[in-house]
mmCIF file of C-alpha atoms and ligand atoms in Angstrom:
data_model
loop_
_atom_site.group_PDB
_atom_site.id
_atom_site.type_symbol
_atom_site.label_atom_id
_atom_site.label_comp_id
_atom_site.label_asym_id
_atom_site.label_seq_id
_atom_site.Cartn_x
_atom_site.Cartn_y
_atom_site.Cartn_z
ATOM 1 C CA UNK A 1470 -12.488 -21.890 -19.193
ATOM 2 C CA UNK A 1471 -11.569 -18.794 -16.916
ATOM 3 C CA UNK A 1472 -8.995 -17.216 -15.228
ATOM 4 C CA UNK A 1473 -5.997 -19.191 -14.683
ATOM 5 C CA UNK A 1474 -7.332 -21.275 -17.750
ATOM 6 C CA UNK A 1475 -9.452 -24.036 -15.778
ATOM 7 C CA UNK A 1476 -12.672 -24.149 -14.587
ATOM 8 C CA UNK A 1477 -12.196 -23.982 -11.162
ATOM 9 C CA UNK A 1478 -11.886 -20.380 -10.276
ATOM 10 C CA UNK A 1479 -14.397 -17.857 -10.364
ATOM 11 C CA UNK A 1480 -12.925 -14.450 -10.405
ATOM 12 C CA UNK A 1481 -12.317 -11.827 -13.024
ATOM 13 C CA UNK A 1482 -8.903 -12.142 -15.164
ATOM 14 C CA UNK A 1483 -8.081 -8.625 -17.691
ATOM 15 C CA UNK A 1484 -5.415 -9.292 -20.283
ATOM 16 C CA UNK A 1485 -3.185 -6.607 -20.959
ATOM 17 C CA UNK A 1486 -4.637 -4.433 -18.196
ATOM 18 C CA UNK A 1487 -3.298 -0.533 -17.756
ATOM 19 C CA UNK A 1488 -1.737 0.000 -14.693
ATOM 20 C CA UNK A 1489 -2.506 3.452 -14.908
ATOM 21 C CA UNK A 1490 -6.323 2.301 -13.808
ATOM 22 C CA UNK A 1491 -5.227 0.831 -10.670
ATOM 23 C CA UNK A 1492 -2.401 3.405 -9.173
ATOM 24 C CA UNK A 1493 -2.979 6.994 -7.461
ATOM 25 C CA UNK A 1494 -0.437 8.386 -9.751
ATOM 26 C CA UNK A 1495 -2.281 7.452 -12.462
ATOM 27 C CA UNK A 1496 0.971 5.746 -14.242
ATOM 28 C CA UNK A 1497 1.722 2.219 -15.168
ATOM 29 C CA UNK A 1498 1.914 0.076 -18.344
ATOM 30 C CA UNK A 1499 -0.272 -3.040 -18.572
ATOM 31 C CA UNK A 1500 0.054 -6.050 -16.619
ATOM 32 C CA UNK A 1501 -0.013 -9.108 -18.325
ATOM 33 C CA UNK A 1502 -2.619 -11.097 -16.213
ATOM 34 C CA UNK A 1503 -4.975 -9.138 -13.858
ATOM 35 C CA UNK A 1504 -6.818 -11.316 -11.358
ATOM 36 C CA UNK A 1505 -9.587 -10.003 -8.996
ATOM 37 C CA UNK A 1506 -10.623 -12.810 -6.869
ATOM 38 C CA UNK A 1507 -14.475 -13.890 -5.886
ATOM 39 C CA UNK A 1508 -13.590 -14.602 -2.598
ATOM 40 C CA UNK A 1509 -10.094 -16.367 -0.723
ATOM 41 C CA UNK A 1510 -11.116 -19.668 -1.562
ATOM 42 C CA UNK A 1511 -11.104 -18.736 -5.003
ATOM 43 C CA UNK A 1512 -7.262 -16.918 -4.452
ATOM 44 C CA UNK A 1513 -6.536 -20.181 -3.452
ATOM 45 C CA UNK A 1514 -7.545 -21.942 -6.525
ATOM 46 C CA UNK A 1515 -6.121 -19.468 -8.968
ATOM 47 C CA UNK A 1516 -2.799 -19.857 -7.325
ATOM 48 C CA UNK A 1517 -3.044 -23.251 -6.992
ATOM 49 C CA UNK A 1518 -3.528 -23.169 -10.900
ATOM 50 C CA UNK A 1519 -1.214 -21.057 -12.226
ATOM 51 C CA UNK A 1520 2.898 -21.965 -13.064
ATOM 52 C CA UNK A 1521 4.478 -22.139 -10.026
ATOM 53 C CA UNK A 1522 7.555 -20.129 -11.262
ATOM 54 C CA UNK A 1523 5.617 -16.923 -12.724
ATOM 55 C CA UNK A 1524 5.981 -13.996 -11.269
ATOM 56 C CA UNK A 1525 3.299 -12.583 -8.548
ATOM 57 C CA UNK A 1526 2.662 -8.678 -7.848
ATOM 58 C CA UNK A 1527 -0.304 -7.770 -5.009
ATOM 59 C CA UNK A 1528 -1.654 -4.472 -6.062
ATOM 60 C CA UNK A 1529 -4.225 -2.724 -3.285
ATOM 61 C CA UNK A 1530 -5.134 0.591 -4.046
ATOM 62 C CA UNK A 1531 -1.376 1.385 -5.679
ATOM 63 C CA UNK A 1532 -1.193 4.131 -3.408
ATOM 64 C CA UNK A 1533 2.309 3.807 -2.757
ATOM 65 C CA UNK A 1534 3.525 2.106 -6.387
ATOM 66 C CA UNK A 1535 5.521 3.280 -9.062
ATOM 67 C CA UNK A 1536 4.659 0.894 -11.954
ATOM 68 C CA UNK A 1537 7.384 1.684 -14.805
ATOM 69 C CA UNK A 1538 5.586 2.376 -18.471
ATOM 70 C CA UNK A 1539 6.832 -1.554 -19.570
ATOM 71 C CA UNK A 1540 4.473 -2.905 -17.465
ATOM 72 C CA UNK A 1541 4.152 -6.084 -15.730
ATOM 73 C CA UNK A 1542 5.154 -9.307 -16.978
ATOM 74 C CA UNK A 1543 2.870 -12.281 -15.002
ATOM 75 C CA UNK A 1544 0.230 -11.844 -12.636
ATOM 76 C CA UNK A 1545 -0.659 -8.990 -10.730
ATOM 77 C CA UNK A 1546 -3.208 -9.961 -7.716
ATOM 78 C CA UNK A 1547 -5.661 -7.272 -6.761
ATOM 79 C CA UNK A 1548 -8.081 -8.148 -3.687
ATOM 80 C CA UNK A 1549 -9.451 -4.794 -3.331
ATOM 81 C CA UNK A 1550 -13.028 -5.043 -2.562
ATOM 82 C CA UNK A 1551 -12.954 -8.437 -3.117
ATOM 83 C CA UNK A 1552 -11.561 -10.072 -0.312
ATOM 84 C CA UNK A 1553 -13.393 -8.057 2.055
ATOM 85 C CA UNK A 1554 -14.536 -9.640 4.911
ATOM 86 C CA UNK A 1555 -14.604 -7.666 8.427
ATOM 87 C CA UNK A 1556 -16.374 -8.545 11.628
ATOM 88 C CA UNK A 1557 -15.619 -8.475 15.116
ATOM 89 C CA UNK A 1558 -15.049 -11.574 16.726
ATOM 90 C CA UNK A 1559 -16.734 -12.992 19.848
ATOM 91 C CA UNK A 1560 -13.330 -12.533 21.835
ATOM 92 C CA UNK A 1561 -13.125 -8.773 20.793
ATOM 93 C CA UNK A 1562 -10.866 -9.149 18.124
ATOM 94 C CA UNK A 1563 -11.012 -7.457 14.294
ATOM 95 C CA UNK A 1564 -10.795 -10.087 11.351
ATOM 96 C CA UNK A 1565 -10.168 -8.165 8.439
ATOM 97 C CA UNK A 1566 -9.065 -9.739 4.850
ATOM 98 C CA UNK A 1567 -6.596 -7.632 2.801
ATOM 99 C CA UNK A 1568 -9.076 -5.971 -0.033
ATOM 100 C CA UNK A 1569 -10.803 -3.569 2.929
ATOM 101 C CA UNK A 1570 -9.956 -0.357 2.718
ATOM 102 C CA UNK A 1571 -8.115 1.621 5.659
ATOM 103 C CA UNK A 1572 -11.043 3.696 5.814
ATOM 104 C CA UNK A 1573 -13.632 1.219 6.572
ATOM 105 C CA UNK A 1574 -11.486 -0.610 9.131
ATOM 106 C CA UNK A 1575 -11.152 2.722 10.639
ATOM 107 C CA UNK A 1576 -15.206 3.602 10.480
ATOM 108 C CA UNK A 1577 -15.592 0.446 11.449
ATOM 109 C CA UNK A 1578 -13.421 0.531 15.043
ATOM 110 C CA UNK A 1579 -15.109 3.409 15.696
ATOM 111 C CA UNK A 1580 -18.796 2.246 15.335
ATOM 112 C CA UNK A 1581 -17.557 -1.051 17.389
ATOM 113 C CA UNK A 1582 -16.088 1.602 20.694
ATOM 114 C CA UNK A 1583 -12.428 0.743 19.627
ATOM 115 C CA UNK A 1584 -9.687 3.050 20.397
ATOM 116 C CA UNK A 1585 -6.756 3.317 18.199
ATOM 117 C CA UNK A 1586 -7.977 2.644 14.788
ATOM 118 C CA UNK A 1587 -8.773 6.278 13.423
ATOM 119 C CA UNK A 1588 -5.211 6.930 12.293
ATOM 120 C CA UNK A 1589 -6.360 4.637 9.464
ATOM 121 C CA UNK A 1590 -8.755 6.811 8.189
ATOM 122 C CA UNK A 1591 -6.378 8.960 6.709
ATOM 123 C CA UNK A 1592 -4.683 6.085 4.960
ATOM 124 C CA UNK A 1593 -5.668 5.872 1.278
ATOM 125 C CA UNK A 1594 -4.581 1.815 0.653
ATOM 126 C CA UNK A 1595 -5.977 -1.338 1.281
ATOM 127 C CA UNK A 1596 -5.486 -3.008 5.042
ATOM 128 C CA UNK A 1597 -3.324 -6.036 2.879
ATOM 129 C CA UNK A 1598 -1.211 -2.847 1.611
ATOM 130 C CA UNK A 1599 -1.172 -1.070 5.285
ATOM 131 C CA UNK A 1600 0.426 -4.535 6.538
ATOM 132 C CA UNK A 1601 3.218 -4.945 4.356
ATOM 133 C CA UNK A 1602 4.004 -1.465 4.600
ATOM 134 C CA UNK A 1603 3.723 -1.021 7.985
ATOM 135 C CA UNK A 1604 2.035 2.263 7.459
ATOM 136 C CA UNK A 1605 1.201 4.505 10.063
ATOM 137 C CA UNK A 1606 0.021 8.432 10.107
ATOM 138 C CA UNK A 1607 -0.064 10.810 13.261
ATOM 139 C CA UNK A 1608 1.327 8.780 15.870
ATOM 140 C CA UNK A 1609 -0.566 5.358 14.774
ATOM 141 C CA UNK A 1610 1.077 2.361 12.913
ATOM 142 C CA UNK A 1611 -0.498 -0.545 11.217
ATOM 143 C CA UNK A 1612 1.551 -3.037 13.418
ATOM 144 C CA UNK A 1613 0.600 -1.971 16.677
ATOM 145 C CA UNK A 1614 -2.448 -3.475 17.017
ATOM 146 C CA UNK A 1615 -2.049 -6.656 14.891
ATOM 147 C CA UNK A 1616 -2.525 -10.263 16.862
ATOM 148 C CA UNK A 1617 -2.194 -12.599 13.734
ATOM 149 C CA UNK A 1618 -1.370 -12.910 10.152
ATOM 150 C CA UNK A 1619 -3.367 -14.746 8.036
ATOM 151 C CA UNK A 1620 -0.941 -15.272 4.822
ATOM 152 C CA UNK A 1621 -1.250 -17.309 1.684
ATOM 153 C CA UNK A 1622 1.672 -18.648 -0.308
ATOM 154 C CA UNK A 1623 2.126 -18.865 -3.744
ATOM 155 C CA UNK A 1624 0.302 -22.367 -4.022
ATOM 156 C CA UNK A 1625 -2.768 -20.863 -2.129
ATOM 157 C CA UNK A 1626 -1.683 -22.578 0.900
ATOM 158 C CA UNK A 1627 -2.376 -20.673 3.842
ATOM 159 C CA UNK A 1628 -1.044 -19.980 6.978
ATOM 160 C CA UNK A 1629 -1.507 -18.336 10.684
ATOM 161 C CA UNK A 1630 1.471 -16.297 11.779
ATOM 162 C CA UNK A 1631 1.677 -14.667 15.223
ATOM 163 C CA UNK A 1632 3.507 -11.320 14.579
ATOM 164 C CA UNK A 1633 6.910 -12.661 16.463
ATOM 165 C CA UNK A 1634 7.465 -14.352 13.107
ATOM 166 C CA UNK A 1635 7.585 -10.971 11.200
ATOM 167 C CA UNK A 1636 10.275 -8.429 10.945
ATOM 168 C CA UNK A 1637 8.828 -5.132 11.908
ATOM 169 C CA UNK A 1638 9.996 -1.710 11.281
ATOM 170 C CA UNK A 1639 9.127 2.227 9.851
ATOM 171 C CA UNK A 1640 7.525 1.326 6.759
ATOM 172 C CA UNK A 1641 9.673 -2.138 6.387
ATOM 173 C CA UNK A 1642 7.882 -5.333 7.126
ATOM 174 C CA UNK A 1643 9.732 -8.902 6.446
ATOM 175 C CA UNK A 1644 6.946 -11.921 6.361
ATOM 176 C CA UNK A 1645 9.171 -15.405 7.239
ATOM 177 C CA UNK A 1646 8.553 -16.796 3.919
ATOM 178 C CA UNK A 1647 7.597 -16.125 0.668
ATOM 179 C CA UNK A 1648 4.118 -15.629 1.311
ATOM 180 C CA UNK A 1649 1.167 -12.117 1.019
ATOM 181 C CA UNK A 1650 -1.066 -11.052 3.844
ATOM 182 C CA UNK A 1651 -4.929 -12.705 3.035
ATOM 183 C CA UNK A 1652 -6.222 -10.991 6.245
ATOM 184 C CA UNK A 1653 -5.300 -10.371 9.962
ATOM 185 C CA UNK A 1654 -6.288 -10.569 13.319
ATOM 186 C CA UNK A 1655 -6.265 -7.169 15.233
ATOM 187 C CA UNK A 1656 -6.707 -6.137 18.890
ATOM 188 C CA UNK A 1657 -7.933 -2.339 19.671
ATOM 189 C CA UNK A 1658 -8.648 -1.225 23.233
ATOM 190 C CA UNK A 1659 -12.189 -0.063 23.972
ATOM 191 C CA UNK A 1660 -12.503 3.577 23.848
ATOM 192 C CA UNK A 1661 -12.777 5.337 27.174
ATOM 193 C CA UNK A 1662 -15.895 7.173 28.362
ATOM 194 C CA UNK A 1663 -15.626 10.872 26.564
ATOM 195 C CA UNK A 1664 -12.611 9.706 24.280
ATOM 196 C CA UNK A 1665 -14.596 10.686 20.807
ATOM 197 C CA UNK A 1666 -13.484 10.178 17.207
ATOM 198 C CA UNK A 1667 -11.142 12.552 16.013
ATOM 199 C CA UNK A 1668 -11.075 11.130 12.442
ATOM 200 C CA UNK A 1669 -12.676 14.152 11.028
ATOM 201 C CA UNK A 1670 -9.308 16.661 12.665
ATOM 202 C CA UNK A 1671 -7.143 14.415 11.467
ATOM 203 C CA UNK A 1672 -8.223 14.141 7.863
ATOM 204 C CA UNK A 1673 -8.877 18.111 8.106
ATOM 205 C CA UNK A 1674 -4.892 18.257 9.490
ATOM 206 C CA UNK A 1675 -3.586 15.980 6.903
ATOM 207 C CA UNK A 1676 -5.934 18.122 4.287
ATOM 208 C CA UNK A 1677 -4.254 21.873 5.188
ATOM 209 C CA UNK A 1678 -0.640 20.201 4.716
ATOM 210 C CA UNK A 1679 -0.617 17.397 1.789
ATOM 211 C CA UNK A 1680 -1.879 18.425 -2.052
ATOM 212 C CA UNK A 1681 -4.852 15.840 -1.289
ATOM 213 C CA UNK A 1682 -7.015 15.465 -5.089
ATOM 214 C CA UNK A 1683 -3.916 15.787 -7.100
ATOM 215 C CA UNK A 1684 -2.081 12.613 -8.496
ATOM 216 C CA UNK A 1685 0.993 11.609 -5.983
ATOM 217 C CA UNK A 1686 1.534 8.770 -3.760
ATOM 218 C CA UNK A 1687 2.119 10.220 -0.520
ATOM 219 C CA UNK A 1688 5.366 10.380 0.897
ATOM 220 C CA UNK A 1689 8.063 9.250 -1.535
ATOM 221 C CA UNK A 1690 11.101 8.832 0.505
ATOM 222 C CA UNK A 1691 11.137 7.166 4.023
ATOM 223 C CA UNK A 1692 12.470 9.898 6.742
ATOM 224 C CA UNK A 1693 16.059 9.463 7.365
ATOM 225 C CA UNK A 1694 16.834 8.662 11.070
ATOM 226 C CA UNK A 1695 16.485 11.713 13.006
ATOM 227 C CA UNK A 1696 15.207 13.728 9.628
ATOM 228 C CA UNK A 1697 12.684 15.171 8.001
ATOM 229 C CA UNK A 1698 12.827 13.751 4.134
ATOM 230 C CA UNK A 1699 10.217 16.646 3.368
ATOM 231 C CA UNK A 1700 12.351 19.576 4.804
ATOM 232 C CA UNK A 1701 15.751 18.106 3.410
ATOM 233 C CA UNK A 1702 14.053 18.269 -0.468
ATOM 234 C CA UNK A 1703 12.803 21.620 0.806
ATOM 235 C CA UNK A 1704 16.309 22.798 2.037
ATOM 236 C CA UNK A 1705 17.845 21.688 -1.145
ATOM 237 C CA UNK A 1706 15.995 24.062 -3.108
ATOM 238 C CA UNK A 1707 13.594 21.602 -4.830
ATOM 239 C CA UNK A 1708 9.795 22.363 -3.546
ATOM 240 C CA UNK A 1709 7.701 22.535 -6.588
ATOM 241 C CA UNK A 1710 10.723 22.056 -8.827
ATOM 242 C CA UNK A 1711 9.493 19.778 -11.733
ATOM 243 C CA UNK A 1712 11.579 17.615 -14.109
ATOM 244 C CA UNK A 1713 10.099 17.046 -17.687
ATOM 245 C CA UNK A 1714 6.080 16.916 -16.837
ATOM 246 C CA UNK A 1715 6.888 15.192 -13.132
ATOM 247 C CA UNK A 1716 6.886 18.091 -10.431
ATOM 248 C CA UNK A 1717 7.642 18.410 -6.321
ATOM 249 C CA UNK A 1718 4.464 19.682 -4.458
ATOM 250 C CA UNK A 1719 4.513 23.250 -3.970
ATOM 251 C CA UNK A 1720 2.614 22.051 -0.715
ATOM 252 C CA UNK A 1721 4.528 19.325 0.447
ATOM 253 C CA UNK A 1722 8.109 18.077 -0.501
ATOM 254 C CA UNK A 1723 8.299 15.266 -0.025
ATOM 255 C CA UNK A 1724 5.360 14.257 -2.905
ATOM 256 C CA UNK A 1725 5.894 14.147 -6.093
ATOM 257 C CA UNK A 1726 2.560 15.646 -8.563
ATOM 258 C CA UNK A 1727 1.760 13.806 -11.962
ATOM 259 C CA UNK A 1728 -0.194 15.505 -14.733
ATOM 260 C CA UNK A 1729 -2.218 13.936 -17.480
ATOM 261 C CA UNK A 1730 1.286 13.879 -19.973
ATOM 262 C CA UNK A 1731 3.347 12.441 -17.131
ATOM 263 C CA UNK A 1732 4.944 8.676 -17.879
ATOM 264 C CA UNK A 1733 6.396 6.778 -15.310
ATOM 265 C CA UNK A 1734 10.304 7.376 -16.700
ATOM 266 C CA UNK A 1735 9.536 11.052 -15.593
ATOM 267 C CA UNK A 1736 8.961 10.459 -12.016
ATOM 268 C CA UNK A 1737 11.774 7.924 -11.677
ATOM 269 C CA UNK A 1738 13.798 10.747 -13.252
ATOM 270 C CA UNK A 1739 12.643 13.015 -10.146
ATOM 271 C CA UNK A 1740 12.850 10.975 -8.021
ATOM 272 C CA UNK A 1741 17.124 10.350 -8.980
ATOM 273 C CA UNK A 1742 17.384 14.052 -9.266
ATOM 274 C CA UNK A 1743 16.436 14.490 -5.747
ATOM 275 C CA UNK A 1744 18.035 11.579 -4.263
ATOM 276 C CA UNK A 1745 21.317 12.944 -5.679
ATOM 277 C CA UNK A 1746 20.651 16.607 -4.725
ATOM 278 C CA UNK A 1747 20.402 15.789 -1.345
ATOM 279 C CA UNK A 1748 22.875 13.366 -1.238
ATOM 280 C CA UNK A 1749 25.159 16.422 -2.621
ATOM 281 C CA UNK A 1750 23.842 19.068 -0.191
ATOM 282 C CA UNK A 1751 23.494 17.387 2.869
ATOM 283 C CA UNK A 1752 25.454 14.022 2.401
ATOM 284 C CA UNK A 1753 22.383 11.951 3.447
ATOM 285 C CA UNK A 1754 21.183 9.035 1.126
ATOM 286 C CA UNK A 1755 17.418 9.423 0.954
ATOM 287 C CA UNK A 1756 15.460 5.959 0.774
ATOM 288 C CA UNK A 1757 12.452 5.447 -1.581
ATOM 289 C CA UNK A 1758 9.252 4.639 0.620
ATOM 290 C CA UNK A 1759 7.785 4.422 -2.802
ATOM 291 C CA UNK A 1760 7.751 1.099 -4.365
ATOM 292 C CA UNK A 1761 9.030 0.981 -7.713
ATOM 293 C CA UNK A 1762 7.987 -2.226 -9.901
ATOM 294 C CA UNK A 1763 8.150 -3.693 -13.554
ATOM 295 C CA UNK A 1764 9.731 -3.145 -16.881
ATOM 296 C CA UNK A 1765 10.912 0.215 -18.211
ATOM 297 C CA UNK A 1766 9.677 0.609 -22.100
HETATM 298 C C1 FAD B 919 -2.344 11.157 -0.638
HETATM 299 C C2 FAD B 919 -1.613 10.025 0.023
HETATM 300 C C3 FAD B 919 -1.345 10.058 1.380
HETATM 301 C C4 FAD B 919 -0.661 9.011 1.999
HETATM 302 N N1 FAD B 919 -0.428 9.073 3.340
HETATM 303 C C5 FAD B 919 0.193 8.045 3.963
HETATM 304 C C6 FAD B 919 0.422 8.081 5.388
HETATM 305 O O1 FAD B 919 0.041 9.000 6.088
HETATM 306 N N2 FAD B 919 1.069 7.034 5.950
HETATM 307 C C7 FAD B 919 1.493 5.974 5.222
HETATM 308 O O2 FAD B 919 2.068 5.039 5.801
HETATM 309 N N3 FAD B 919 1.292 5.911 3.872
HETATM 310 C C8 FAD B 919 0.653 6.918 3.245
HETATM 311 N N4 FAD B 919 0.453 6.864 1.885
HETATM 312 C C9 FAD B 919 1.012 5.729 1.102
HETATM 313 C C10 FAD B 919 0.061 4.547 0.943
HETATM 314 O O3 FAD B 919 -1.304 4.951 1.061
HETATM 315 C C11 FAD B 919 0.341 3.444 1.978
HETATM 316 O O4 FAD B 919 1.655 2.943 1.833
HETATM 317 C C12 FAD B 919 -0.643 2.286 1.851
HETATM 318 O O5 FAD B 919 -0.467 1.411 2.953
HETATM 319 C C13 FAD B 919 -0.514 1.510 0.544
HETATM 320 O O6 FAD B 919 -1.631 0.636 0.457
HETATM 321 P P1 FAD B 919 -2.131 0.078 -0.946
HETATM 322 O O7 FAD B 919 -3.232 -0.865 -0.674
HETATM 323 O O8 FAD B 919 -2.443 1.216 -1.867
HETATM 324 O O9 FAD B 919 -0.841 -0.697 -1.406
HETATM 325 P P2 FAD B 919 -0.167 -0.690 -2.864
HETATM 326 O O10 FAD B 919 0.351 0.675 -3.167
HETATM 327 O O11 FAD B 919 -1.089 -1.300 -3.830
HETATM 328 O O12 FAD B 919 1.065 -1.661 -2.597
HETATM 329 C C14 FAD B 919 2.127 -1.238 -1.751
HETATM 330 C C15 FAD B 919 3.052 -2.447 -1.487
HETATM 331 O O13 FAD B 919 2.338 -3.417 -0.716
HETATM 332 C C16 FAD B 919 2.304 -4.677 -1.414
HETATM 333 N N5 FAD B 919 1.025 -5.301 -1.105
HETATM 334 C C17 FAD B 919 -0.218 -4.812 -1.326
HETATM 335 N N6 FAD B 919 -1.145 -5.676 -0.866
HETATM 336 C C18 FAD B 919 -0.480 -6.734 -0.353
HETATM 337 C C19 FAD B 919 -0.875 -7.961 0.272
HETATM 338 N N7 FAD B 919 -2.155 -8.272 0.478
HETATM 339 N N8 FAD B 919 0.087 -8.820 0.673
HETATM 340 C C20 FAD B 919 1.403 -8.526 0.491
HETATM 341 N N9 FAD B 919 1.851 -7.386 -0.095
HETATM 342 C C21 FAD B 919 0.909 -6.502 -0.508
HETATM 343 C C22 FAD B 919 2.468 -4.320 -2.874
HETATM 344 O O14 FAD B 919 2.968 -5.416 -3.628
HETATM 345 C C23 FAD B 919 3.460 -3.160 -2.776
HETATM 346 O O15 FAD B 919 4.771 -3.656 -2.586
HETATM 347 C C24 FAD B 919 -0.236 7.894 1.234
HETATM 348 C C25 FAD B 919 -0.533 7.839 -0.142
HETATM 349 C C26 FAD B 919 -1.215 8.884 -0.750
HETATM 350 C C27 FAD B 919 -1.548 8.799 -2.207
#
């Protein structure tokens, strides 16, 4: 017996895992059912398995996740590392499957001549996360360069969407169906004669102006049209103000710093605070960019 509880699948299943292990804030109760597949044949067969009315969270490198202390209740799917195939094709495209990390894809462009890929580098999720967020960092976004979808439903089914079928905006994807990215097809241009990598300035850039090696997820709220979210917290008087043990970056605004004490009520505390203090100061509504999942305790 295994995973899902047949003998079919092949991958690792952890019972009451911490989320705490698997987000950059560090925070999270335990999810109930923890899968890390062998491969996407073996996705296939755990979904294929399990009830078809549980409940399904992908996790990548919880970069950009909130998980509240509860927990989550049914499965949460994590395919980093795992589903990690990346070549380049013999008509120039990039297949890449959801558990590679930004980084690689972006290491990986470059070593192939491809242009447009280092923005990635500075990107600290999984390429499946990077899709469904549409994330994007000094001019680059995720979506630009994608051909084809390569989803899988919650039956394991899967499926080959061009990227007319998706909904595509700043950090807001909408797949057609109720379905996860597996992998994708991208298309970079070659890099031009004397056009070298500039990953190492941009990760030196994003270094002077982000707290980079303390606990946060980035950016928490999306910028408002026309706004900075970053200089509207910073306006409102609330750089490195902290609420119980959850604190704004002295550095940057718009992230939010967790300490070893911190629980996940504490940043969604924050995060309130703020949305209302800006609301009240400037009369703009900031949006979470954050995702914010599972049961409060
Ligand atoms: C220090 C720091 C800097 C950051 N800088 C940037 C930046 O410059 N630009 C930017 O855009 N973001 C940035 N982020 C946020 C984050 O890295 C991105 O949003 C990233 O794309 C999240 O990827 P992930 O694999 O960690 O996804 P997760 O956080 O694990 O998940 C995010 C969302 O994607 C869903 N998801 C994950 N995998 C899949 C899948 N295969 N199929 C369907 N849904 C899926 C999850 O369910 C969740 O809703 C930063 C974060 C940190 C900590």
């Amino acid at each position: 017996m295994n995973a899902a509880g047949r003998s079919d699948t092949r991958g690792k299943l952890l019972l009451d895992e911490p989320m705490a292990r698997h987000t950059s804030w560090r925070l999270g109760g335990p999810a109930d059912r923890y899968y890390v597949p062998a491969d996407l044949a073996d996705l296939q067969a755990y979904l294929a398995a399990i009830d078809a009315d549980s409940d399904i969270l992908w996790v990548g490198l919880g970069s950009n996740l909130l998980v509240r202390d509860g927990g989550i209740r049914g499965h949460v799917i994590a395919p980093l590392n795992a589903l990690r195939e990346l070549r380049l094709d013999d008509d120039g495209s990039i297949y890449c499957e959801c558990g590679v990390s930004c980084a690689r894809l972006a290491k990986f462009c470059h070593k192939q001549g491809l242009a447009n890929a280092d923005f990635f580098a500075g990107i600290p999720g999984t390429v499946g996360g990077a899709l469904a967020m549409n994330a994007g960092a000094f001019g680059g976004e995720t979506w630009t360069a994608v051909e084809q979808a390569i989803m899988i439903d919650r039956h394991g089914g899967l499926h080959e969407r061009g990227r007319d079928e998706f909904e595509i905006g700043y950090r807001h994807v909408r797949a057609p169906g109720a379905e996860w990215f597996a992998a994708a097809r991208f298309r970079f241009a070659r890099r031009a004669a004397g056009d070298e990598s500039n990953i190492r300035q941009l990760l030196q850039q994003r270094n002077a102006s982000q707290p980079i090696g303390q606990p946060s997820c980035g950016s928490v709220f999306k910028n408002p049209p026309g706004k900075h979210a970053a200089q509207l917290i910073d306006a409102a008087g609330l750089k490195g103000f902290c609420l119980r043990t959850a604190c704004v970056s002295d550095k940057h605004a718009n992230f939010i710093i967790s300490n070893d004490d911190t629980v996940a009520s504490d940043v969604e505390a924050l995060i309130e605070h703020i949305r209302q203090t800006v609301d009240e100061r400037f009369g703009v509504r900031l949006e979470t960019e954050v995702r914010i999942v599972g049961e409060a305790r």
